[in-house]
Short mmCIF file of C-alpha atoms in Angstrom, two decimals:
data_model
loop_
_atom_site.label_atom_id
_atom_site.label_comp_id
_atom_site.label_asym_id
_atom_site.label_seq_id
_atom_site.Cartn_x
_atom_site.Cartn_y
_atom_site.Cartn_z
CA MET A 200 -22.22 -13.38 -2.23
CA ALA A 201 -20.92 -10.40 -4.22
CA SER A 202 -22.83 -7.16 -3.83
CA MET A 203 -23.11 -4.23 -6.22
CA LYS A 204 -20.71 -2.35 -3.96
CA ASP A 205 -18.10 -5.13 -4.38
CA TYR A 206 -18.68 -5.02 -8.14
CA LEU A 207 -18.14 -1.26 -8.22
CA GLU A 208 -15.07 -1.42 -5.99
CA LYS A 209 -13.38 -4.05 -8.14
CA ALA A 210 -14.09 -2.11 -11.32
CA MET A 211 -12.81 1.11 -9.77
CA LEU A 212 -9.57 -0.55 -8.63
CA ARG A 213 -8.81 -1.80 -12.10
CA LEU A 214 -9.75 1.47 -13.81
CA GLY A 215 -8.07 3.60 -11.15
CA SER A 216 -4.83 1.73 -11.65
CA ARG A 217 -4.85 2.61 -15.35
CA GLY A 218 -5.93 6.16 -14.62
CA ALA A 219 -2.79 6.85 -12.59
CA MET A 220 -0.37 5.64 -15.27
CA PRO A 221 1.42 8.00 -17.73
CA GLY A 222 -0.73 8.39 -20.82
CA GLU A 223 1.79 9.08 -23.62
CA ARG A 224 0.48 12.64 -24.13
CA VAL A 225 3.40 15.00 -23.65
CA ILE A 226 3.49 18.81 -23.52
CA THR A 227 6.95 20.43 -23.58
CA TYR A 228 7.71 23.63 -21.67
CA SER A 229 10.89 25.68 -22.03
CA VAL A 230 10.43 27.49 -18.68
CA GLU A 231 11.69 26.32 -15.29
CA THR A 232 8.41 26.98 -13.47
CA PHE A 233 4.97 26.02 -14.79
CA VAL A 234 1.46 25.16 -13.61
CA ALA A 235 0.28 21.63 -14.42
CA PRO A 236 -2.68 21.68 -16.86
CA GLY A 237 -3.87 18.30 -15.58
CA ASP A 238 -2.93 15.31 -13.38
CA GLY A 239 0.24 13.60 -14.53
CA TYR A 240 4.00 13.71 -14.24
CA ALA A 241 6.52 16.54 -14.66
CA GLU A 242 9.85 15.44 -16.12
CA CYS A 243 12.89 17.65 -16.37
CA HIS A 244 15.73 17.31 -18.91
CA ALA A 245 19.12 18.99 -18.63
CA LEU A 246 22.74 18.66 -19.73
CA GLY A 247 25.62 18.75 -17.28
CA THR A 248 29.21 19.81 -17.85
CA GLU A 249 30.67 18.82 -14.48
CA ASN A 250 29.57 16.89 -11.40
CA ASP A 251 26.40 18.63 -10.31
CA PHE A 252 22.71 18.04 -9.58
CA LEU A 253 19.31 18.49 -11.22
CA ALA A 254 16.09 18.58 -9.18
CA ILE A 255 12.40 19.01 -9.88
CA HIS A 256 9.80 19.60 -7.19
CA ASN A 257 6.18 20.45 -6.53
CA SER A 258 4.69 21.38 -3.17
CA THR A 259 5.12 17.86 -1.75
CA PHE A 260 7.54 15.84 -3.87
CA GLN A 261 11.11 16.29 -4.97
CA ALA A 262 13.28 14.22 -7.30
CA VAL A 263 17.02 14.75 -7.60
CA THR A 264 19.58 13.27 -9.97
CA TRP A 265 23.35 13.73 -10.20
CA LEU A 266 25.70 13.86 -13.16
CA SER A 267 28.53 11.38 -13.52
CA VAL A 268 29.92 11.88 -17.02
CA PRO A 269 30.25 15.45 -18.39
CA GLY A 270 28.06 16.00 -21.42
CA CYS A 271 25.52 13.38 -20.36
CA VAL A 272 21.81 14.08 -20.18
CA MET A 273 20.14 14.28 -16.75
CA ILE A 274 16.45 13.37 -16.31
CA CYS A 275 14.16 13.11 -13.31
CA HIS A 276 10.38 13.31 -12.70
CA VAL A 277 7.71 13.80 -10.04
CA PRO A 278 3.96 13.12 -9.99
CA ILE A 279 1.91 16.32 -10.05
CA LYS A 280 -1.78 17.21 -9.80
CA LYS A 281 -3.76 19.68 -11.85
CA GLY A 282 -3.15 23.31 -10.94
CA GLU A 283 -0.01 22.60 -8.93
CA THR A 284 3.16 24.59 -9.58
CA CYS A 285 6.32 22.72 -10.50
CA THR A 286 9.84 24.19 -10.26
CA VAL A 287 13.24 23.09 -11.50
CA GLY A 288 16.38 23.44 -9.39
CA LYS A 289 19.89 22.93 -10.72
CA GLY A 290 23.56 23.40 -10.03
CA SER A 291 25.62 26.06 -11.77
CA ASN A 292 27.24 23.50 -14.09
CA VAL A 293 23.91 22.32 -15.47
CA LYS A 294 22.24 23.64 -18.61
CA PHE A 295 18.46 23.38 -18.47
CA ASP A 296 16.83 21.92 -21.58
CA CYS A 297 13.06 21.52 -21.07
CA VAL A 298 10.28 20.23 -18.85
CA ASN A 299 7.90 17.62 -20.24
CA PHE A 300 4.44 17.33 -18.73
CA VAL A 301 3.13 13.76 -19.28
CA LYS A 302 -0.61 13.54 -18.74
CA SER A 303 -1.93 10.46 -16.96
CA PHE A 304 -4.66 8.36 -18.60
CA GLY A 305 -7.27 9.59 -16.17
CA GLY A 306 -5.83 13.11 -15.84
CA ALA A 307 -8.45 15.84 -15.58
CA MET B 80 -27.40 12.31 5.34
CA PRO B 81 -24.93 11.91 2.44
CA THR B 82 -26.46 11.52 -1.03
CA LEU B 83 -25.74 8.49 -3.24
CA LYS B 84 -23.71 10.74 -5.54
CA ALA B 85 -21.55 12.04 -2.67
CA GLU B 86 -21.06 8.54 -1.31
CA PHE B 87 -20.11 7.27 -4.75
CA GLU B 88 -17.61 10.11 -5.28
CA ARG B 89 -16.01 9.51 -1.90
CA MET B 90 -15.69 5.82 -2.63
CA ALA B 91 -14.26 6.51 -6.10
CA GLN B 92 -11.61 8.84 -4.66
CA VAL B 93 -10.56 6.43 -1.93
CA VAL B 94 -10.47 3.41 -4.19
CA GLY B 95 -8.87 5.31 -7.06
CA SER B 96 -6.07 6.56 -4.85
CA ARG B 97 -5.40 3.06 -3.57
CA ALA B 98 -5.52 1.60 -7.08
CA GLY B 99 -2.39 3.40 -8.27
CA MET B 100 -0.22 2.39 -5.30
CA PRO B 101 2.50 -0.23 -5.72
CA SER B 102 1.81 -3.74 -4.43
CA GLY B 103 4.32 -6.25 -3.11
CA GLN B 104 4.12 -8.53 -6.13
CA GLU B 105 7.26 -8.19 -8.23
CA ILE B 106 8.72 -9.79 -11.35
CA ASP B 107 12.53 -9.92 -11.47
CA LEU B 108 14.13 -8.79 -14.74
CA PRO B 109 17.62 -9.35 -16.19
CA LEU B 110 20.39 -6.75 -15.80
CA GLY B 111 22.11 -5.19 -18.81
CA GLU B 112 20.29 -3.53 -21.72
CA HIS B 113 16.77 -4.83 -22.34
CA VAL B 114 13.31 -3.92 -23.55
CA TYR B 115 10.41 -5.08 -21.40
CA THR B 116 6.69 -4.98 -22.15
CA ALA B 117 4.60 -4.40 -19.03
CA PRO B 118 2.15 -7.30 -18.49
CA SER B 119 -0.10 -5.00 -16.41
CA ASP B 120 -0.13 -1.52 -14.86
CA GLY B 121 2.77 -1.10 -12.48
CA TYR B 122 6.18 0.36 -11.82
CA MET B 123 9.62 -0.29 -13.32
CA CYS B 124 11.99 -0.29 -10.35
CA VAL B 125 15.74 -0.27 -10.11
CA PHE B 126 18.01 -0.76 -7.11
CA ALA B 127 21.68 -0.11 -7.81
CA GLY B 128 24.44 -0.82 -5.32
CA MET B 129 28.06 -0.10 -6.13
CA ASN B 130 30.96 -1.77 -4.31
CA ASP B 131 34.49 -0.39 -4.50
CA SER B 132 34.49 -0.34 -8.30
CA ALA B 133 33.85 2.85 -10.28
CA SER B 134 30.49 4.56 -10.10
CA GLN B 135 28.01 3.86 -12.89
CA THR B 136 25.09 5.51 -14.64
CA PHE B 137 21.86 3.76 -15.46
CA LEU B 138 19.01 4.80 -17.73
CA LEU B 139 15.34 3.89 -17.97
CA GLY B 140 12.70 5.06 -20.44
CA THR B 141 9.08 4.09 -21.05
CA SER B 142 6.86 4.43 -24.11
CA GLY B 143 4.40 6.24 -21.84
CA GLY B 144 6.67 9.26 -21.99
CA LEU B 145 8.67 9.04 -18.75
CA ASN B 146 12.45 8.74 -18.50
CA LEU B 147 15.06 8.46 -15.76
CA SER B 148 18.80 8.83 -15.62
CA HIS B 149 20.66 8.19 -12.39
CA TRP B 150 24.23 7.99 -11.27
CA CYS B 151 25.20 5.62 -8.49
CA PRO B 152 28.48 6.60 -6.79
CA ARG B 153 31.02 4.11 -5.42
CA ARG B 154 30.00 2.32 -2.22
CA ALA B 155 26.49 3.76 -2.44
CA THR B 156 22.99 2.41 -3.07
CA ILE B 157 20.16 4.16 -4.89
CA GLY B 158 16.62 3.23 -5.89
CA VAL B 159 14.22 4.71 -8.41
CA ALA B 160 10.85 3.81 -9.94
CA ALA B 161 8.81 4.89 -12.97
CA PRO B 162 5.09 4.13 -13.51
CA ILE B 163 4.16 2.18 -16.66
CA ALA B 164 0.81 1.11 -18.08
CA LYS B 165 -0.08 -2.36 -19.38
CA GLY B 166 1.27 -2.91 -22.89
CA GLN B 167 3.75 -0.02 -22.76
CA THR B 168 7.40 -0.89 -23.23
CA SER B 169 10.36 0.11 -21.12
CA ASP B 170 13.96 0.10 -22.31
CA TYR B 171 16.54 0.16 -19.56
CA SER B 172 20.27 0.00 -19.16
CA VAL B 173 21.42 -1.23 -15.75
CA PRO B 174 25.04 -2.42 -15.52
CA SER B 175 25.55 -6.04 -14.56
CA GLY B 176 28.38 -7.05 -12.29
CA SER B 177 27.17 -4.77 -9.51
CA ALA B 178 24.77 -5.40 -6.62
CA SER B 179 21.84 -4.21 -8.70
CA LYS B 180 18.31 -5.39 -9.27
CA VAL B 181 15.65 -4.53 -11.84
CA PHE B 182 12.05 -5.59 -11.32
CA PHE B 183 8.47 -4.86 -12.31
CA LEU B 184 6.02 -4.12 -9.49
CA LYS B 185 2.26 -4.46 -10.05
CA THR B 186 -0.20 -1.85 -8.76
CA LEU B 187 -2.71 -2.70 -6.06
CA GLY B 188 -5.53 -2.04 -8.52
CA VAL B 189 -4.28 -4.81 -10.79
CA LEU B 190 -4.01 -7.30 -7.92
CA ARG B 191 -7.30 -6.56 -6.20
CA GLY B 192 -9.37 -5.18 -9.07
CA GLY B 193 -11.06 -6.77 -12.06
CA LEU B 194 -14.32 -8.56 -12.41
CA LYS B 195 -13.29 -12.10 -13.42
CA ARG B 196 -13.02 -13.45 -9.89
CA LEU B 197 -16.13 -11.61 -8.78
CA ILE B 198 -18.25 -12.87 -11.66
CA LYS B 199 -16.96 -16.44 -11.23
CA LYS B 200 -17.84 -16.27 -7.52
CA ALA B 201 -21.31 -14.92 -8.27
CA PHE B 202 -22.04 -17.64 -10.85
CA CYS B 203 -20.69 -20.42 -8.64
CA LEU B 204 -22.91 -19.39 -5.76
CA GLY B 205 -25.82 -18.81 -8.13
CA GLY B 206 -26.51 -15.55 -6.34
CA CYS B 207 -27.85 -12.27 -7.56
CA TYR B 208 -26.52 -8.76 -7.04
CA GLY B 209 -27.84 -6.37 -4.45
CA PHE B 210 -26.62 -3.28 -2.65
CA ALA B 211 -24.74 -4.06 0.56
#
């Protein structure tokens, strides 16, 4: 027999799943270090001229991408929580463009 | 003794954290250039494996606002994933002809959450709700 606790747990699982997903609200930063205004994802955009790397990291996660064709855009992202600092790292042949902060649906 | 509010908050945090994690249930998608509408909350995942042929670049973007670009060198394998909500679309470009795979992975919250099964079970048993 289902209890109220089971009912709550099932509802929380479904809602929590949506809460963690990217919520289509994007704030663009032109600096390479910023503090997340809410829970969500930090995505970095850059342009490379030669084989080189682009990385974005917070205190626990790092994402790295490499360039294959000169002049191509490079993009990578990490999940980030509210108040956490996010920093971009790049090779010398990479021109930084912007960082997009994508707020999650449930982001505080 | 913990209050009901504290107990509820603890439960919400634990369950909420679990809800966003990827499950093992995947839906295979075709290689090449495609647009896919997510049937539920989950992750768009790509494995790319290059043999001795030239390295390739693949791209993935979602209407939720996240994008990925990745280069897979020769004789290497890479894997990436991007979260996507139900109803959002993802357009991806993953070269065919390589040892690559694109698939959609549901979240644990989608698999284990929801009230349909719970309500059906309650009505079938003819029971009433109560705190456990």
